[in-house]
Tab-separated table of C-alpha atoms in Angstrom:
chain	number	residue	atom	x	y	z
P	18	UNK	CA	0.413	-0.287	0.002
P	19	UNK	CA	1.507	3.598	-1.197
P	20	UNK	CA	1.204	6.418	1.699
P	21	UNK	CA	-1.494	8.149	-0.844
P	22	UNK	CA	-3.498	4.484	-0.841
P	23	UNK	CA	-3.209	4.779	2.846
P	24	UNK	CA	-4.721	7.943	2.403
P	25	UNK	CA	-7.706	7.580	0.898
P	26	UNK	CA	-8.363	4.190	3.094
P	27	UNK	CA	-8.550	7.019	6.710
P	28	UNK	CA	-11.282	8.381	4.533
P	29	UNK	CA	-13.028	5.836	3.450
P	30	UNK	CA	-12.951	4.792	6.831
P	31	UNK	CA	-14.408	8.390	7.952
P	32	UNK	CA	-16.613	8.239	6.026
P	33	UNK	CA	-17.930	4.752	6.774
P	34	UNK	CA	-17.696	5.787	10.722
P	35	UNK	CA	-20.189	9.001	9.315
P	36	UNK	CA	-22.487	6.694	7.926
P	37	UNK	CA	-23.250	4.111	10.056
P	38	UNK	CA	-24.009	7.234	12.620
P	39	UNK	CA	-20.339	6.453	15.258
P	40	UNK	CA	-18.881	9.956	13.749
P	41	UNK	CA	-20.625	13.498	12.905
P	42	UNK	CA	-18.791	15.207	11.234
P	43	UNK	CA	-18.093	16.912	7.801
P	44	UNK	CA	-15.632	14.398	5.730
P	45	UNK	CA	-12.572	15.759	5.556
P	46	UNK	CA	-11.296	17.075	1.847
P	47	UNK	CA	-7.467	15.740	2.498
P	48	UNK	CA	-6.222	13.175	5.027
P	49	UNK	CA	-1.980	13.772	5.909
P	50	UNK	CA	-0.080	10.505	6.683
P	51	UNK	CA	2.923	11.007	7.507
P	52	UNK	CA	6.063	9.171	8.847
P	53	UNK	CA	5.335	8.481	13.180
P	54	UNK	CA	6.459	11.486	15.555
P	55	UNK	CA	7.959	10.969	18.806
P	56	UNK	CA	5.946	8.073	20.460
P	57	UNK	CA	5.026	6.722	17.164
P	58	UNK	CA	5.337	2.904	15.712
P	59	UNK	CA	5.446	1.507	12.007
P	60	UNK	CA	5.467	3.083	8.729
P	61	UNK	CA	3.138	5.606	9.078
P	62	UNK	CA	1.152	8.034	11.331
P	63	UNK	CA	-2.263	10.169	10.772
P	64	UNK	CA	-3.749	13.247	13.129
P	65	UNK	CA	-7.447	13.156	11.660
P	66	UNK	CA	-8.635	12.088	15.271
P	67	UNK	CA	-7.148	14.993	16.627
P	68	UNK	CA	-8.418	17.061	12.914
P	69	UNK	CA	-12.215	15.497	14.030
P	70	UNK	CA	-12.267	15.445	17.292
P	71	UNK	CA	-13.655	19.482	18.475
P	72	UNK	CA	-16.475	18.461	15.472
P	73	UNK	CA	-16.985	15.572	16.889
P	74	UNK	CA	-17.908	16.737	20.128
P	75	UNK	CA	-15.571	13.879	21.622
P	76	UNK	CA	-11.829	13.027	22.681
P	77	UNK	CA	-9.758	12.615	19.735
P	78	UNK	CA	-8.809	8.724	21.288
P	79	UNK	CA	-12.126	8.029	21.161
P	80	UNK	CA	-12.434	9.467	17.490
P	81	UNK	CA	-9.138	7.481	17.138
P	82	UNK	CA	-10.949	4.369	18.409
P	83	UNK	CA	-13.938	4.903	16.161
P	84	UNK	CA	-12.020	4.865	13.563
P	85	UNK	CA	-9.410	1.802	14.529
P	86	UNK	CA	-11.470	-1.224	13.686
P	87	UNK	CA	-12.533	-0.155	9.995
P	88	UNK	CA	-8.951	0.465	9.330
P	89	UNK	CA	-7.485	-2.540	10.357
P	90	UNK	CA	-9.762	-4.360	8.365
P	91	UNK	CA	-8.760	-3.012	5.254
P	92	UNK	CA	-6.665	-4.668	2.884
P	93	UNK	CA	-2.833	-3.799	3.334
P	94	UNK	CA	-2.819	-3.229	6.922
P	95	UNK	CA	-1.303	-5.163	9.183
P	96	UNK	CA	-1.948	-3.124	12.449
P	97	UNK	CA	-3.430	-0.003	13.434
P	98	UNK	CA	-1.860	2.050	16.914
P	99	UNK	CA	-3.324	4.620	19.111
P	100	UNK	CA	-0.422	6.672	20.485
P	101	UNK	CA	-0.563	10.358	22.372
P	102	UNK	CA	-3.342	11.788	22.950
P	103	UNK	CA	-4.932	10.249	20.264
P	104	UNK	CA	-2.425	9.652	16.396
P	105	UNK	CA	-3.164	6.449	14.288
P	106	UNK	CA	-0.566	4.815	13.806
P	107	UNK	CA	-0.009	1.627	10.407
P	108	UNK	CA	2.080	-1.962	10.105
P	109	UNK	CA	1.523	-2.448	6.726
P	110	UNK	CA	1.332	-5.596	5.629
P	111	UNK	CA	3.576	-6.374	2.278
P	112	UNK	CA	2.607	-8.240	-0.293
P	113	UNK	CA	5.148	-10.866	-2.045
P	114	UNK	CA	6.852	-9.388	-5.216
P	115	UNK	CA	6.870	-12.582	-7.201
P	116	UNK	CA	9.584	-10.486	-9.357
P	117	UNK	CA	11.464	-9.312	-6.287
P	118	UNK	CA	11.061	-13.254	-5.371
P	119	UNK	CA	12.119	-14.503	-8.756
P	120	UNK	CA	15.436	-12.317	-8.745
P	121	UNK	CA	16.296	-13.185	-5.386
P	122	UNK	CA	16.288	-17.234	-6.881
P	123	UNK	CA	18.647	-16.374	-9.718
P	124	UNK	CA	20.867	-14.176	-7.416
P	125	UNK	CA	20.701	-17.509	-5.487
P	126	UNK	CA	20.910	-20.045	-7.245
P	127	UNK	CA	23.539	-18.284	-9.969
P	128	UNK	CA	24.946	-19.786	-13.514
P	129	UNK	CA	23.088	-23.158	-12.483
P	130	UNK	CA	19.570	-20.813	-12.741
P	131	UNK	CA	17.240	-22.937	-14.923
P	132	UNK	CA	18.983	-26.664	-14.012
P	133	UNK	CA	17.294	-29.601	-12.275
P	134	UNK	CA	16.833	-32.849	-12.605
P	135	UNK	CA	13.344	-33.662	-14.968
P	136	UNK	CA	16.305	-36.445	-16.664
P	137	UNK	CA	17.524	-38.211	-13.431
P	138	UNK	CA	19.389	-41.249	-14.033
P	139	UNK	CA	17.828	-40.943	-17.774
P	140	UNK	CA	21.093	-42.019	-20.090
P	141	UNK	CA	20.850	-41.333	-24.071
P	142	UNK	CA	22.950	-42.038	-26.252
P	143	UNK	CA	23.110	-39.760	-29.427
P	144	UNK	CA	23.682	-41.397	-32.518
P	145	UNK	CA	24.884	-38.743	-35.779
P	146	UNK	CA	26.504	-38.359	-39.000
P	147	UNK	CA	30.062	-36.805	-39.098
P	148	UNK	CA	28.540	-33.910	-40.150
P	149	UNK	CA	29.417	-30.522	-39.087
P	150	UNK	CA	26.338	-29.489	-37.990
P	151	UNK	CA	25.075	-33.076	-35.894
P	152	UNK	CA	28.475	-32.845	-34.202
P	153	UNK	CA	28.212	-28.867	-33.055
P	154	UNK	CA	24.101	-29.949	-31.919
P	155	UNK	CA	25.450	-33.010	-30.273
P	156	UNK	CA	27.424	-31.470	-28.284
P	157	UNK	CA	24.953	-28.471	-26.802
P	158	UNK	CA	22.459	-31.790	-26.407
P	159	UNK	CA	25.108	-32.951	-23.763
P	160	UNK	CA	25.100	-29.950	-21.941
P	161	UNK	CA	21.509	-28.854	-21.636
P	162	UNK	CA	20.791	-32.674	-20.594
P	163	UNK	CA	23.445	-32.273	-17.856
P	164	UNK	CA	21.641	-29.403	-16.846
P	165	UNK	CA	18.776	-31.320	-16.131
P	166	UNK	CA	20.291	-34.059	-14.328
P	167	UNK	CA	20.494	-36.891	-17.208
P	168	UNK	CA	24.097	-37.919	-19.287
P	169	UNK	CA	24.058	-38.175	-22.937
P	170	UNK	CA	27.052	-40.019	-25.102
P	171	UNK	CA	27.490	-39.028	-28.952
P	172	UNK	CA	28.635	-41.839	-31.449
P	173	UNK	CA	29.008	-41.736	-34.798
P	174	UNK	CA	26.281	-44.115	-36.294
P	175	UNK	CA	28.086	-47.588	-36.240
P	176	UNK	CA	30.771	-46.399	-34.133
P	177	UNK	CA	30.620	-46.582	-29.937
P	178	UNK	CA	30.414	-43.730	-27.881
P	179	UNK	CA	33.123	-41.343	-28.529
P	180	UNK	CA	32.218	-38.083	-26.588
P	181	UNK	CA	30.375	-38.063	-22.788
P	182	UNK	CA	30.283	-34.609	-20.523
P	183	UNK	CA	28.948	-34.584	-17.347
P	184	UNK	CA	30.698	-33.606	-14.938
P	185	UNK	CA	33.891	-34.055	-16.210
P	186	UNK	CA	33.566	-37.628	-16.041
P	187	UNK	CA	34.041	-39.840	-18.796
P	188	UNK	CA	31.570	-42.801	-20.003
P	189	UNK	CA	31.046	-44.938	-22.558
P	190	UNK	CA	27.369	-46.890	-21.000
P	191	UNK	CA	24.722	-46.261	-23.221
P	192	UNK	CA	21.151	-46.111	-22.703
P	193	UNK	CA	17.914	-44.783	-25.224
P	194	UNK	CA	18.961	-43.686	-28.845
P	195	UNK	CA	18.562	-40.436	-30.537
P	196	UNK	CA	19.206	-39.797	-34.374
P	197	UNK	CA	20.203	-36.698	-34.283
P	198	UNK	CA	20.248	-35.585	-38.003
P	199	UNK	CA	19.662	-31.276	-38.620
P	200	UNK	CA	19.915	-30.227	-41.976
P	201	UNK	CA	23.877	-30.086	-42.637
P	202	UNK	CA	24.952	-27.216	-43.128
P	203	UNK	CA	25.405	-25.889	-46.132
P	204	UNK	CA	29.181	-24.525	-46.383
P	205	UNK	CA	31.874	-24.945	-43.623
P	206	UNK	CA	30.664	-22.301	-40.745
P	207	UNK	CA	34.589	-21.347	-39.309
P	208	UNK	CA	35.378	-18.698	-41.282
P	209	UNK	CA	32.858	-17.481	-38.140
P	210	UNK	CA	34.733	-18.268	-35.477
P	211	UNK	CA	34.348	-20.522	-33.096
P	212	UNK	CA	31.409	-18.339	-31.412
P	213	UNK	CA	29.103	-16.631	-34.442
P	214	UNK	CA	30.208	-20.334	-35.991
P	215	UNK	CA	27.817	-22.135	-32.990
P	216	UNK	CA	24.837	-19.960	-33.206
P	217	UNK	CA	24.507	-19.964	-36.997
P	218	UNK	CA	23.715	-23.936	-36.523
P	219	UNK	CA	21.626	-24.078	-33.095
P	220	UNK	CA	20.071	-21.090	-33.567
P	221	UNK	CA	17.828	-22.631	-36.474
P	222	UNK	CA	15.203	-25.769	-35.954
P	223	UNK	CA	16.804	-28.810	-36.791
P	224	UNK	CA	15.011	-28.648	-40.197
P	225	UNK	CA	15.380	-25.359	-41.144
P	226	UNK	CA	18.690	-24.994	-42.982
P	227	UNK	CA	21.668	-22.693	-41.668
P	228	UNK	CA	22.462	-19.428	-42.901
P	229	UNK	CA	26.518	-19.465	-42.880
P	230	UNK	CA	26.798	-15.991	-43.755
P	231	UNK	CA	27.911	-12.739	-42.334
P	232	UNK	CA	25.712	-11.289	-40.564
P	233	UNK	CA	26.183	-13.333	-37.816
P	234	UNK	CA	29.857	-11.634	-36.988
P	235	UNK	CA	27.714	-7.903	-38.149
P	236	UNK	CA	27.141	-5.923	-34.579
P	237	UNK	CA	23.470	-4.676	-35.085
P	238	UNK	CA	20.043	-5.088	-34.545
P	239	UNK	CA	19.340	-7.514	-36.733
P	240	UNK	CA	21.905	-9.713	-35.737
P	241	UNK	CA	20.178	-11.832	-32.616
P	242	UNK	CA	23.755	-12.853	-31.819
P	243	UNK	CA	25.016	-9.726	-30.983
P	244	UNK	CA	21.589	-8.645	-29.078
P	245	UNK	CA	22.648	-11.773	-26.882
P	246	UNK	CA	26.069	-10.920	-26.281
P	247	UNK	CA	25.443	-7.032	-25.744
P	248	UNK	CA	22.512	-7.253	-23.868
P	249	UNK	CA	25.003	-9.502	-21.510
P	250	UNK	CA	27.848	-6.777	-21.782
P	251	UNK	CA	25.333	-4.414	-21.177
P	252	UNK	CA	24.572	-5.820	-18.046
P	253	UNK	CA	28.363	-5.920	-16.736
P	254	UNK	CA	29.065	-2.714	-17.378
P	255	UNK	CA	26.244	-1.558	-15.711
P	256	UNK	CA	27.585	-3.039	-12.651
P	257	UNK	CA	30.977	-1.424	-13.077
P	258	UNK	CA	29.297	2.151	-13.435
P	259	UNK	CA	27.215	0.793	-10.419
P	260	UNK	CA	30.184	0.209	-8.427
P	261	UNK	CA	32.071	3.540	-8.891
P	262	UNK	CA	29.336	5.756	-7.747
P	263	UNK	CA	29.480	3.932	-4.441
P	264	UNK	CA	26.421	0.909	-5.507
P	265	UNK	CA	25.672	-2.301	-5.534
P	266	UNK	CA	22.806	-4.810	-6.483
P	267	UNK	CA	19.812	-5.694	-3.941
P	268	UNK	CA	16.952	-7.036	-4.871
P	269	UNK	CA	13.670	-4.752	-3.479
P	270	UNK	CA	10.844	-1.874	-4.835
P	271	UNK	CA	12.090	-1.442	-8.925
P	272	UNK	CA	10.135	2.136	-7.843
P	273	UNK	CA	11.176	4.522	-4.441
P	274	UNK	CA	8.520	6.234	-2.972
P	275	UNK	CA	9.285	10.432	-2.211
P	276	UNK	CA	11.578	11.449	0.375
P	277	UNK	CA	8.521	13.956	1.940
P	278	UNK	CA	5.792	11.001	2.551
P	279	UNK	CA	3.213	13.312	3.835
P	280	UNK	CA	0.706	12.853	0.983
P	281	UNK	CA	-2.668	14.219	0.423
P	282	UNK	CA	-5.651	12.905	-2.113
P	283	UNK	CA	-4.897	15.478	-4.384
P	284	UNK	CA	-2.962	13.389	-7.451
P	285	UNK	CA	0.494	12.076	-7.060
P	286	UNK	CA	4.199	13.634	-7.449
P	287	UNK	CA	6.176	12.125	-9.700
P	288	UNK	CA	8.640	10.334	-8.110
P	289	UNK	CA	12.103	11.986	-8.014
P	290	UNK	CA	13.743	9.597	-10.694
P	291	UNK	CA	12.503	7.992	-13.526
P	292	UNK	CA	10.274	4.644	-13.158
P	293	UNK	CA	11.189	1.413	-14.359
P	294	UNK	CA	8.566	0.549	-16.687
P	295	UNK	CA	10.287	-2.172	-19.123
P	296	UNK	CA	10.298	-3.929	-16.200
P	297	UNK	CA	7.456	-6.034	-15.969
P	298	UNK	CA	7.974	-7.274	-19.037
P	299	UNK	CA	11.700	-9.235	-17.612
P	300	UNK	CA	9.012	-11.608	-15.834
P	301	UNK	CA	7.728	-14.223	-17.911
P	302	UNK	CA	11.086	-14.755	-20.112
P	303	UNK	CA	13.257	-14.777	-16.817
P	304	UNK	CA	10.704	-17.618	-14.913
P	305	UNK	CA	10.207	-19.441	-17.608
P	306	UNK	CA	14.207	-19.936	-18.817
P	307	UNK	CA	13.711	-23.277	-16.599
P	308	UNK	CA	10.867	-24.545	-18.365
P	309	UNK	CA	12.952	-23.718	-21.517
P	310	UNK	CA	15.903	-25.773	-20.128
P	311	UNK	CA	13.837	-28.819	-19.356
P	312	UNK	CA	12.203	-28.747	-23.326
P	313	UNK	CA	14.986	-27.832	-24.636
P	314	UNK	CA	16.682	-31.338	-22.869
P	315	UNK	CA	13.677	-33.028	-23.464
P	316	UNK	CA	13.292	-32.665	-27.527
P	317	UNK	CA	16.809	-32.455	-27.603
P	318	UNK	CA	16.179	-28.918	-28.906
P	319	UNK	CA	19.286	-26.615	-28.320
P	320	UNK	CA	17.670	-23.941	-30.948
P	321	UNK	CA	14.686	-23.849	-27.865
P	322	UNK	CA	17.192	-22.361	-25.690
P	323	UNK	CA	19.017	-20.505	-28.407
P	324	UNK	CA	15.538	-18.445	-28.894
P	325	UNK	CA	14.535	-17.307	-26.198
P	326	UNK	CA	17.876	-15.651	-25.273
P	327	UNK	CA	17.214	-13.644	-28.039
P	328	UNK	CA	13.553	-13.025	-26.288
P	329	UNK	CA	14.979	-12.198	-23.043
P	330	UNK	CA	17.900	-9.790	-24.609
P	331	UNK	CA	14.879	-8.231	-26.349
P	332	UNK	CA	13.424	-7.755	-22.981
P	333	UNK	CA	15.604	-6.577	-20.726
P	334	UNK	CA	17.455	-3.835	-23.291
P	335	UNK	CA	15.133	-1.063	-22.979
P	336	UNK	CA	14.966	-2.118	-19.265
P	337	UNK	CA	18.686	-0.925	-18.962
P	338	UNK	CA	18.247	2.876	-19.359
P	339	UNK	CA	16.792	3.286	-16.389
P	340	UNK	CA	19.596	1.123	-14.254
P	341	UNK	CA	22.020	4.266	-12.718
P	342	UNK	CA	20.655	7.330	-12.074
P	343	UNK	CA	20.961	9.973	-13.861
P	344	UNK	CA	22.241	13.751	-13.634
P	345	UNK	CA	22.470	14.902	-10.141
P	346	UNK	CA	19.612	12.072	-9.340
P	347	UNK	CA	21.509	10.119	-5.520
P	348	UNK	CA	21.726	5.741	-6.306
P	349	UNK	CA	18.466	4.510	-4.211
P	350	UNK	CA	16.725	1.786	-3.048
P	351	UNK	CA	15.119	1.452	-6.632
P	352	UNK	CA	18.565	2.050	-8.102
P	353	UNK	CA	19.925	-1.263	-6.334
P	354	UNK	CA	16.689	-2.906	-7.303
P	355	UNK	CA	17.048	-2.218	-10.925
P	356	UNK	CA	20.836	-3.912	-10.856
P	357	UNK	CA	20.202	-6.479	-9.334
P	358	UNK	CA	17.474	-7.489	-11.992
P	359	UNK	CA	19.239	-6.561	-14.951
P	360	UNK	CA	21.248	-8.405	-13.262
P	361	UNK	CA	19.679	-11.704	-13.035
P	362	UNK	CA	18.866	-11.349	-16.494
P	363	UNK	CA	22.532	-11.365	-17.017
P	364	UNK	CA	23.094	-14.239	-15.471
P	365	UNK	CA	20.440	-16.535	-17.645
P	366	UNK	CA	21.994	-14.527	-20.626
P	367	UNK	CA	25.341	-15.830	-19.049
P	368	UNK	CA	23.989	-19.674	-18.424
P	369	UNK	CA	22.393	-20.125	-21.148
P	370	UNK	CA	24.917	-19.488	-24.437
P	371	UNK	CA	27.691	-21.839	-21.637
P	372	UNK	CA	24.801	-24.441	-22.178
P	373	UNK	CA	25.240	-23.603	-25.728
P	374	UNK	CA	29.226	-23.818	-25.939
P	375	UNK	CA	29.398	-19.651	-26.682
P	376	UNK	CA	31.246	-17.259	-25.397
P	377	UNK	CA	29.068	-14.580	-22.946
P	378	UNK	CA	31.696	-11.096	-22.871
P	379	UNK	CA	32.392	-9.004	-20.118
P	380	UNK	CA	32.912	-6.167	-23.274
P	381	UNK	CA	31.496	-6.097	-26.152
């Protein structure tokens, strides 16, 4: 509950008390809510009972006690305490913010966010032809399957297992046989370099013909690989900028309150720093990442992961413009929370690129 919402809630309680005949007063046009004074408690307080006492013909504490039950019953208020001659002090209930919880989870798990045990105990024997795209897809599948608790071997058709990545150990166990035969690359992707070559082979669906062109090297918005790596590098750059300004990431509300907490029922004055309008768009792609990883492992489809990383990058890039203070702004709790959200997105990008075998650069 914001201070303005609390002010309106107090006015509503006064109006209800008047309608019920408990108070005989004119409902005021405004109620001031401010930080508790000496002897007060909670987050906010109001002197509305002292305002109404003379007109009501009752002591201020009596007026406060009349209003208290209605205020306690209001959504978002955890407790109301009457102090002094009749001040109403509010302790607010704090709703769970799913985006904050998600940021905390990602920060807690780091690059292992999204890893699970959906394929625990399963061993896959991936059979591939002697072809570069099939080899690269199989290598990515091995990594993604391992992220979900499974193991995968890679063998050329008719041969024994030749590649195994699982906790650094080699193995030749054979489990379920899976044929991986994506549409072959039309030419050698090696001239693109290792990262762009892998992306060119992994980003398209297996039934699509990959493009082996220099477009994968161009640093512009039309290049999905560039957008993903640029978004990660921007996040890392913001972290360095925040360190220079003397603050670090900390999950919390993304929009700060005004320094002056006294409010009325008049329209709100804008916050002293810009809001974060693009933040909600990040919740779905970040929370969907574990599901995408599981699907990519189950269906042996690293292209699903690659395309999802593009979605994450496209969601975070517009948000990054409001992370650091602008002009004379001072770093606030909101800036720390925004940096935490940006870094959570950067963690997802880095973790996904790592599973694809592609570098996530700190600078670009």
